[in-house]
PDB file of C-alpha atoms in Angstrom:
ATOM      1  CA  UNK A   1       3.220  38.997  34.362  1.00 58.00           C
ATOM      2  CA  UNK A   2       0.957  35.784  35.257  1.00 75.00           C
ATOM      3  CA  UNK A   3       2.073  34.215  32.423  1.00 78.00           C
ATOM      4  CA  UNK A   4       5.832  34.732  33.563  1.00 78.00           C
ATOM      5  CA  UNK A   5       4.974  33.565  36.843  1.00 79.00           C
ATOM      6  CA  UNK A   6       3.340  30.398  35.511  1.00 77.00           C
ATOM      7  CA  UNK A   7       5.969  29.117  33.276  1.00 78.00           C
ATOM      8  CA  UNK A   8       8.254  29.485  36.031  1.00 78.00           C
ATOM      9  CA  UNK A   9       5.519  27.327  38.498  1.00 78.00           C
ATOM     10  CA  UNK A  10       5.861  24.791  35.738  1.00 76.00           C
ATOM     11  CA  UNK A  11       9.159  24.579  35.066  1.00 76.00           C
ATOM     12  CA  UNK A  12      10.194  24.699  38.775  1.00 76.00           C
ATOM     13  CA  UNK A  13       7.479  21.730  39.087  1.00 76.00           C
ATOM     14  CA  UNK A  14       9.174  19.825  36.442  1.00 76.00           C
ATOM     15  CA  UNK A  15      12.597  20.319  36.828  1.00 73.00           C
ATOM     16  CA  UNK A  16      11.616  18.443  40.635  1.00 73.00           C
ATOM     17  CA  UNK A  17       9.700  16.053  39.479  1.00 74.00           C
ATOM     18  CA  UNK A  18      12.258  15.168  36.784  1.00 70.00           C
ATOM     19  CA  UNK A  19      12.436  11.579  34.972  1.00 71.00           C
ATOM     20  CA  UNK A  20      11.089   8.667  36.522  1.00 66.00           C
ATOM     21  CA  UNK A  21      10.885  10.276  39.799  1.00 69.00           C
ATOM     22  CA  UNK A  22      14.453  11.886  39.568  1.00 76.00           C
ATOM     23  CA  UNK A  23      14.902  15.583  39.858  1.00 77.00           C
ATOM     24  CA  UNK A  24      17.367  17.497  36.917  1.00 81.00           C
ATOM     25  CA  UNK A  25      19.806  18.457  40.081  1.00 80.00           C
ATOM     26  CA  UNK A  26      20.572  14.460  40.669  1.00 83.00           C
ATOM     27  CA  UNK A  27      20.505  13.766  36.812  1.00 83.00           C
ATOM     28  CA  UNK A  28      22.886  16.687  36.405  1.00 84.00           C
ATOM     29  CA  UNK A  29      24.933  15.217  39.106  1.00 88.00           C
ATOM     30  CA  UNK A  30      25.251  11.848  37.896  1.00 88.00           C
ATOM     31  CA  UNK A  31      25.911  12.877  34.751  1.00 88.00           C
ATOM     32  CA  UNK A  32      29.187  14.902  36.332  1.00 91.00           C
ATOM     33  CA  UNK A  33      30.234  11.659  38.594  1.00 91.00           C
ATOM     34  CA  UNK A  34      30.268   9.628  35.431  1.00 90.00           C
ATOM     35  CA  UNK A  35      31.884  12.170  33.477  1.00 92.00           C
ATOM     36  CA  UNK A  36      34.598  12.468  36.052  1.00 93.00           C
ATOM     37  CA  UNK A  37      35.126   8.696  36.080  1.00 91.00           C
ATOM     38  CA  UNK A  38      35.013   8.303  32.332  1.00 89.00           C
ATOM     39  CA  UNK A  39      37.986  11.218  32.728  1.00 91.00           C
ATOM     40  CA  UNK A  40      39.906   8.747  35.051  1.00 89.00           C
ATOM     41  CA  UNK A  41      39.544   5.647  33.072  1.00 87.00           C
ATOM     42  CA  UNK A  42      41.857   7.816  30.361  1.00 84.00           C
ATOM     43  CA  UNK A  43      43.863   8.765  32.700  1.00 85.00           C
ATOM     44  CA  UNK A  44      44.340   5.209  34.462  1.00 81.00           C
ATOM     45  CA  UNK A  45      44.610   4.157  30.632  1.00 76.00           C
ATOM     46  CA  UNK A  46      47.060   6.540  29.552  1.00 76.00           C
ATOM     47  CA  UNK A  47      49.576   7.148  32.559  1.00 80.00           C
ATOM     48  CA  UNK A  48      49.139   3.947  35.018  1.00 80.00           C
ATOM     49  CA  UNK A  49      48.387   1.385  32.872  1.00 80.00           C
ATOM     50  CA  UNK A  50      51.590   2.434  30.578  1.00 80.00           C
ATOM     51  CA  UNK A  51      53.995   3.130  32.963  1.00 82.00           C
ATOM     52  CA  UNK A  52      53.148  -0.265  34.300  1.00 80.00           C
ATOM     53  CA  UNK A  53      53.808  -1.687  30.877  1.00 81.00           C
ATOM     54  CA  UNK A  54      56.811   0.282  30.317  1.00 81.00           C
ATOM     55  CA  UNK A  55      58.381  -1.295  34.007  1.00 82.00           C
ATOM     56  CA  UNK A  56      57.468  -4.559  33.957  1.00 75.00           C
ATOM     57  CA  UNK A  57      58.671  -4.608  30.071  1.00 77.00           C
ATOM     58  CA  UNK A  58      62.092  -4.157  32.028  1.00 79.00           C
ATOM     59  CA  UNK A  59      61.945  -7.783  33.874  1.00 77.00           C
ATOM     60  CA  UNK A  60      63.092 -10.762  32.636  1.00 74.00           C
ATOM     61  CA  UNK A  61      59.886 -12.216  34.330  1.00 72.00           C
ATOM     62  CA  UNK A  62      57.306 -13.216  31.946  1.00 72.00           C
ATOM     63  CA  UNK A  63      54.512 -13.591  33.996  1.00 71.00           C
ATOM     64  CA  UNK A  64      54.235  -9.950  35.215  1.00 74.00           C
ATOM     65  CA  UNK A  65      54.030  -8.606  31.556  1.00 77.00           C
ATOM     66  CA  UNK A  66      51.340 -11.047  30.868  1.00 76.00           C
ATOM     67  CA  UNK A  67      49.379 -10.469  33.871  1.00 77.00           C
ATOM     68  CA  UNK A  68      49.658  -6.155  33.285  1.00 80.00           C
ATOM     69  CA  UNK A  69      48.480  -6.823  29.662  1.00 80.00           C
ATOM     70  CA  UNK A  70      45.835  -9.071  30.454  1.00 80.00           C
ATOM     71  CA  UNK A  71      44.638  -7.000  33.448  1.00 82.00           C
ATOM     72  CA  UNK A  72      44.452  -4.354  31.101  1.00 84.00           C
ATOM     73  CA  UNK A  73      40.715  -4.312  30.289  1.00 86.00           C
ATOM     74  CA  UNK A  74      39.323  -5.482  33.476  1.00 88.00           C
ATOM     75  CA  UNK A  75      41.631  -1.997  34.887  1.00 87.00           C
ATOM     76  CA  UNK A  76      40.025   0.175  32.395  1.00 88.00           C
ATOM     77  CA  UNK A  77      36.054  -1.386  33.197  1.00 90.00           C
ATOM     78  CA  UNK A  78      36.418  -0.588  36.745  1.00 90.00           C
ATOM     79  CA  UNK A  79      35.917   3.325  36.519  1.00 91.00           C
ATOM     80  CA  UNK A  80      33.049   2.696  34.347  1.00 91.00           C
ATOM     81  CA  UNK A  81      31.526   0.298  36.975  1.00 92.00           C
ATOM     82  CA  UNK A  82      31.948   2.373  39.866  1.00 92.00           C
ATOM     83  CA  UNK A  83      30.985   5.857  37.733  1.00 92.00           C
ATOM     84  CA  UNK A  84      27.546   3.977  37.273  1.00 92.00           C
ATOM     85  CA  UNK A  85      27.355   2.409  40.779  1.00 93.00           C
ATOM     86  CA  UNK A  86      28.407   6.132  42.264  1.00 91.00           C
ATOM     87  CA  UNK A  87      25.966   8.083  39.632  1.00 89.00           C
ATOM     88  CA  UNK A  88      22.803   5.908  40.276  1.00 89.00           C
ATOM     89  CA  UNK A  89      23.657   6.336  43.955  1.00 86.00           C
ATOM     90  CA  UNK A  90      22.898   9.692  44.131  1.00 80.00           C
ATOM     91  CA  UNK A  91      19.417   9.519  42.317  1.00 81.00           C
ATOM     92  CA  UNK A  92      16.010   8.709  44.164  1.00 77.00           C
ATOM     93  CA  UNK A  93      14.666   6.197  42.541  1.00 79.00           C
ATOM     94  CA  UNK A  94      11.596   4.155  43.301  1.00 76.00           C
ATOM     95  CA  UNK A  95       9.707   0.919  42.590  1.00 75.00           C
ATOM     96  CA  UNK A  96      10.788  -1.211  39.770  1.00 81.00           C
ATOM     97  CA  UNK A  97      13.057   1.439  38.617  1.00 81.00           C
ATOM     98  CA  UNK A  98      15.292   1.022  41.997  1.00 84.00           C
ATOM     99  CA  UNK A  99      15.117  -2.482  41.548  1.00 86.00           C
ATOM    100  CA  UNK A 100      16.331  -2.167  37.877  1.00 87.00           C
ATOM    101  CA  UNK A 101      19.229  -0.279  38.424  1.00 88.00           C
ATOM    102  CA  UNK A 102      20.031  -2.184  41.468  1.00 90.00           C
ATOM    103  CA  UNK A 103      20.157  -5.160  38.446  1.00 90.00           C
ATOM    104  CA  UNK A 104      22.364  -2.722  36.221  1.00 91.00           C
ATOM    105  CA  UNK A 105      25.210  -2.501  39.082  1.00 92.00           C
ATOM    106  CA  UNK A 106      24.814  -6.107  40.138  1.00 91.00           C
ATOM    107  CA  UNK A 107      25.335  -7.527  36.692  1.00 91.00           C
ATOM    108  CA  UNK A 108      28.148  -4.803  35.702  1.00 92.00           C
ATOM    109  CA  UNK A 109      29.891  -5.986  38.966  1.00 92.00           C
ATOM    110  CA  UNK A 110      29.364  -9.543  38.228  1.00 90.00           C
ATOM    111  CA  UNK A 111      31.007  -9.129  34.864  1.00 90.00           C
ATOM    112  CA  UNK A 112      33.871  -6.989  36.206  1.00 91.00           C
ATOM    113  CA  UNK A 113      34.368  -9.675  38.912  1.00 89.00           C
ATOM    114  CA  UNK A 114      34.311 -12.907  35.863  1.00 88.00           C
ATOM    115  CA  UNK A 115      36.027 -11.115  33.225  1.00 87.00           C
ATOM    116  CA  UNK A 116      39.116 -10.591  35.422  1.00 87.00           C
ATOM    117  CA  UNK A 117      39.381 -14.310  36.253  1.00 85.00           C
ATOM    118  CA  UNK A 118      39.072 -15.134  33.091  1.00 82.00           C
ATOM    119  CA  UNK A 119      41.872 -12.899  31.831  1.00 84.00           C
ATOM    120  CA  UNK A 120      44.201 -13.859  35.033  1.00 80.00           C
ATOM    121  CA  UNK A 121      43.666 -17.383  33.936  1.00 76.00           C
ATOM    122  CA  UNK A 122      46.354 -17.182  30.883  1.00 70.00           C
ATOM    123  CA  UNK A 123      49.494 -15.733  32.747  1.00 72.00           C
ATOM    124  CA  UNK A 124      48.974 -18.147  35.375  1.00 72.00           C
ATOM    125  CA  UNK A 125      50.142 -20.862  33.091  1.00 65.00           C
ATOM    126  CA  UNK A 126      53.170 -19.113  33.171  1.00 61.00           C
ATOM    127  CA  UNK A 127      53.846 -20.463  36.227  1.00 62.00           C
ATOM    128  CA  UNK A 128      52.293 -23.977  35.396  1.00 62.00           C
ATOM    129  CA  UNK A 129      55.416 -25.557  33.844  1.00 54.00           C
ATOM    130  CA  UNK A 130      55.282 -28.878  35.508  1.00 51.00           C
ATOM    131  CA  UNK A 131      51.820 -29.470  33.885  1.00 56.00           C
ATOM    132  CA  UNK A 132      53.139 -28.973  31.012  1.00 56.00           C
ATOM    133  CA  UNK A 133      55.855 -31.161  31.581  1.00 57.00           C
ATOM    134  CA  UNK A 134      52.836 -33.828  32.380  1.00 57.00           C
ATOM    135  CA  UNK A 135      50.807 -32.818  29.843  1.00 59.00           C
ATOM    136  CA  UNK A 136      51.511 -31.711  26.375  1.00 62.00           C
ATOM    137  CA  UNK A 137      51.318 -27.860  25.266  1.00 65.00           C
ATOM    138  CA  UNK A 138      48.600 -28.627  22.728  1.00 66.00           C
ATOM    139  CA  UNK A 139      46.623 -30.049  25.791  1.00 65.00           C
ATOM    140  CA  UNK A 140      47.087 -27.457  27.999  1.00 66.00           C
ATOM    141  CA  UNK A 141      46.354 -24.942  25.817  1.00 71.00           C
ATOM    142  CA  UNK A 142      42.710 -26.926  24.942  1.00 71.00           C
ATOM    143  CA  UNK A 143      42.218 -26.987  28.475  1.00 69.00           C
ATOM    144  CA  UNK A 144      42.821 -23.794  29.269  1.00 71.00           C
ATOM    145  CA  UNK A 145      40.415 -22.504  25.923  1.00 74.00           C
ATOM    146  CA  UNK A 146      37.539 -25.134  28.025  1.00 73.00           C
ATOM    147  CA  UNK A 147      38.184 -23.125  31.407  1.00 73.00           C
ATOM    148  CA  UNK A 148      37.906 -19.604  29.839  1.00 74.00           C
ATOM    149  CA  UNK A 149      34.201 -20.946  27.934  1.00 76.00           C
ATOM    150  CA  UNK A 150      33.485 -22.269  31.338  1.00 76.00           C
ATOM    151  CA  UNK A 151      34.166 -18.981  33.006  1.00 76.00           C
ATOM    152  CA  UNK A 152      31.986 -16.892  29.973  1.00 78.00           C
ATOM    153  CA  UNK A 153      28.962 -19.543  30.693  1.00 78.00           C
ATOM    154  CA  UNK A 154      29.081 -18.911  34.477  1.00 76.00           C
ATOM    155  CA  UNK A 155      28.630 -15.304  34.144  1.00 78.00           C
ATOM    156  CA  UNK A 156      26.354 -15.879  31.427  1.00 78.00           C
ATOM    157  CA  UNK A 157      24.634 -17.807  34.049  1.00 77.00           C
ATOM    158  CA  UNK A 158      25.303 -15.350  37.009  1.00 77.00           C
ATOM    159  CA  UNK A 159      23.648 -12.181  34.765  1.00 78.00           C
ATOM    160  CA  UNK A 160      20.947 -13.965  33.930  1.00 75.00           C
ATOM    161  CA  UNK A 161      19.962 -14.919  37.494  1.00 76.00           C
ATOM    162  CA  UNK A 162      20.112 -11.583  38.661  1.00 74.00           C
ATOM    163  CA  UNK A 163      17.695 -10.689  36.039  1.00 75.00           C
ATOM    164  CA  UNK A 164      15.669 -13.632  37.124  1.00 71.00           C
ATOM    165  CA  UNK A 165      15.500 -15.183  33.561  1.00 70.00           C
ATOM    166  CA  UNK A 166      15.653 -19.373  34.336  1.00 69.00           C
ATOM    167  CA  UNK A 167      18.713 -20.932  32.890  1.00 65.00           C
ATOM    168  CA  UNK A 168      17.676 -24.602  33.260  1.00 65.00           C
ATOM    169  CA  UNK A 169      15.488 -24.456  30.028  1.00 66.00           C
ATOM    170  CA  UNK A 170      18.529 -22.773  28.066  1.00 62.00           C
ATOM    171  CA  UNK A 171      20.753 -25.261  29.218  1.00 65.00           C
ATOM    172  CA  UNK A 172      18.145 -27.851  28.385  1.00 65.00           C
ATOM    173  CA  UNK A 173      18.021 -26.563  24.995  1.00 64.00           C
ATOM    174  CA  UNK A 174      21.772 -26.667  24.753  1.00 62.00           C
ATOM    175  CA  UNK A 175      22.069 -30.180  26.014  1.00 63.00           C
ATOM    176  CA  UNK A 176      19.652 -31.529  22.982  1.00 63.00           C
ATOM    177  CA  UNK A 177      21.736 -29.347  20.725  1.00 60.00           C
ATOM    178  CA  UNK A 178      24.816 -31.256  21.845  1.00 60.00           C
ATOM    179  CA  UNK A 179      22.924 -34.331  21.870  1.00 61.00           C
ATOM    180  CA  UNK A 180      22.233 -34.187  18.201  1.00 60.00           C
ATOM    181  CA  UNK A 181      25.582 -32.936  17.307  1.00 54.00           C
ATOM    182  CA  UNK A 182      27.516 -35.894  18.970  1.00 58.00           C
ATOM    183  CA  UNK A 183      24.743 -38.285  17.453  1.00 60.00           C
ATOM    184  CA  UNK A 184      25.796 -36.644  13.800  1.00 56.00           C
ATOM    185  CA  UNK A 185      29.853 -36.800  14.609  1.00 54.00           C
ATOM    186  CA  UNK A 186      30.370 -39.791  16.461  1.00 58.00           C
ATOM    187  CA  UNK A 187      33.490 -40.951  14.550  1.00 61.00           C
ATOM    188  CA  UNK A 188      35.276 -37.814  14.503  1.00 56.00           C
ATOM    189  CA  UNK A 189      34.544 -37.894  18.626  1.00 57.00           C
ATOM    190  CA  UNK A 190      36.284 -40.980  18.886  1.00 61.00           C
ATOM    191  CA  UNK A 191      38.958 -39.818  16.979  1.00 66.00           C
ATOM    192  CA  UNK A 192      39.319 -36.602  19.150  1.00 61.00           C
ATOM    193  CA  UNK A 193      39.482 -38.985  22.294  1.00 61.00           C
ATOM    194  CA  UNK A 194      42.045 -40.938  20.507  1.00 66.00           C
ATOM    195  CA  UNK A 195      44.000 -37.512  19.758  1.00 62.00           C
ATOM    196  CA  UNK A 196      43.894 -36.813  23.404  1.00 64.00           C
ATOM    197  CA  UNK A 197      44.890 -40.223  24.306  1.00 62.00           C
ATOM    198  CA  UNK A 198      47.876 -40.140  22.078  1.00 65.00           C
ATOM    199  CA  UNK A 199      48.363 -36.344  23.300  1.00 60.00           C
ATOM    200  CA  UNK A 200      49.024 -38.097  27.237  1.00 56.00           C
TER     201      UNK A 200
END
């Protein structure tokens, strides 16, 4: 009988005491949030996300079926995001572990936030046709490829921040890399500029 009684001491006092200060009942609990938003990211996928294809397909408008499709992703990465951000809320943690999920939700947010810009950026030439009256379609297309590396480096940048890793000896690092790269193709550099030149 005091053996009975003792395994259930123990397993009472771990099942509370849990992982990392986090009882079973909030792991179990998470687990169902992010279950239940994993559910609704099919759902949003399957129905929504379609029947938003399937309507806009009927427009003559270009610009709205480009902006559903590239939307797409971003749509399907925000139940994930807020599954996490709703999961972790409902768990204790403390010390460095609070402080590194805290990090988790910042940088998934960050990313949600960056890769939508980046994939609005495309339809949104769409409505650009005067630049590319101006400029040529070749040109634009370069300069929108720049903008969309531009956008991946600033959320590089942003993630790492949060994490509190520098970025000024990276970039450092990448600026004697491109150093010694222009110093090795300095002909075929002038030729690009001439490209462009001839491009305007």
């Amino acid at each position: 009988m005091n053996v009975l009684e003792n395994f259930r001491e123990l397993f009472v006092e771990i099942w509370q005491q849990g992982i990392a200060g986090v009882n079973f009942t909030q792991i179990g609990l998470a687990i169902v949030i992010l279950l239940f938003f994993l559910l609704l990211r099919g759902l949003i996928a399957k129905f929504i996300l379609q029947r938003l294809k399937n309507y806009v397909a009927k427009t003559s408008n270009k610009f709205d079926d480009a902006l559903v499709a590239a939307s797409a992703g971003p749509v399907k990465f925000l139940p994930i995001v807020l599954g996490i951000f709703m999961a972790t809320s409902y768990m204790d943690f403390e010390g460095k572990m609070s402080v590194f999920v805290d990090n988790i939700n910042r940088s998934l947010i960050t990313i949600l936030i960056f890769w939508l810009i980046h994939q609005v950026v495309e339809p949104i030439t769409f409505l650009i046709k005067r630049v590319e009256e101006l400029l040529s379609k070749d040109l634009l297309n370069w300069v929108i490829k720049a903008n969309n590396i531009l956008i991946i480096f600033f959320v590089f940048s942003a993630t790492l921040d949060l994490w509190v890793i520098k970025i000024a000896p990276i970039i450092a690092l990448l600026g004697f890399f491109w150093v010694a790269v222009a110093l090795v193709s300095q002909d075929l550099f002038k030729t690009f500029l001439s490209v462009i030149l001839v491009l305007f």
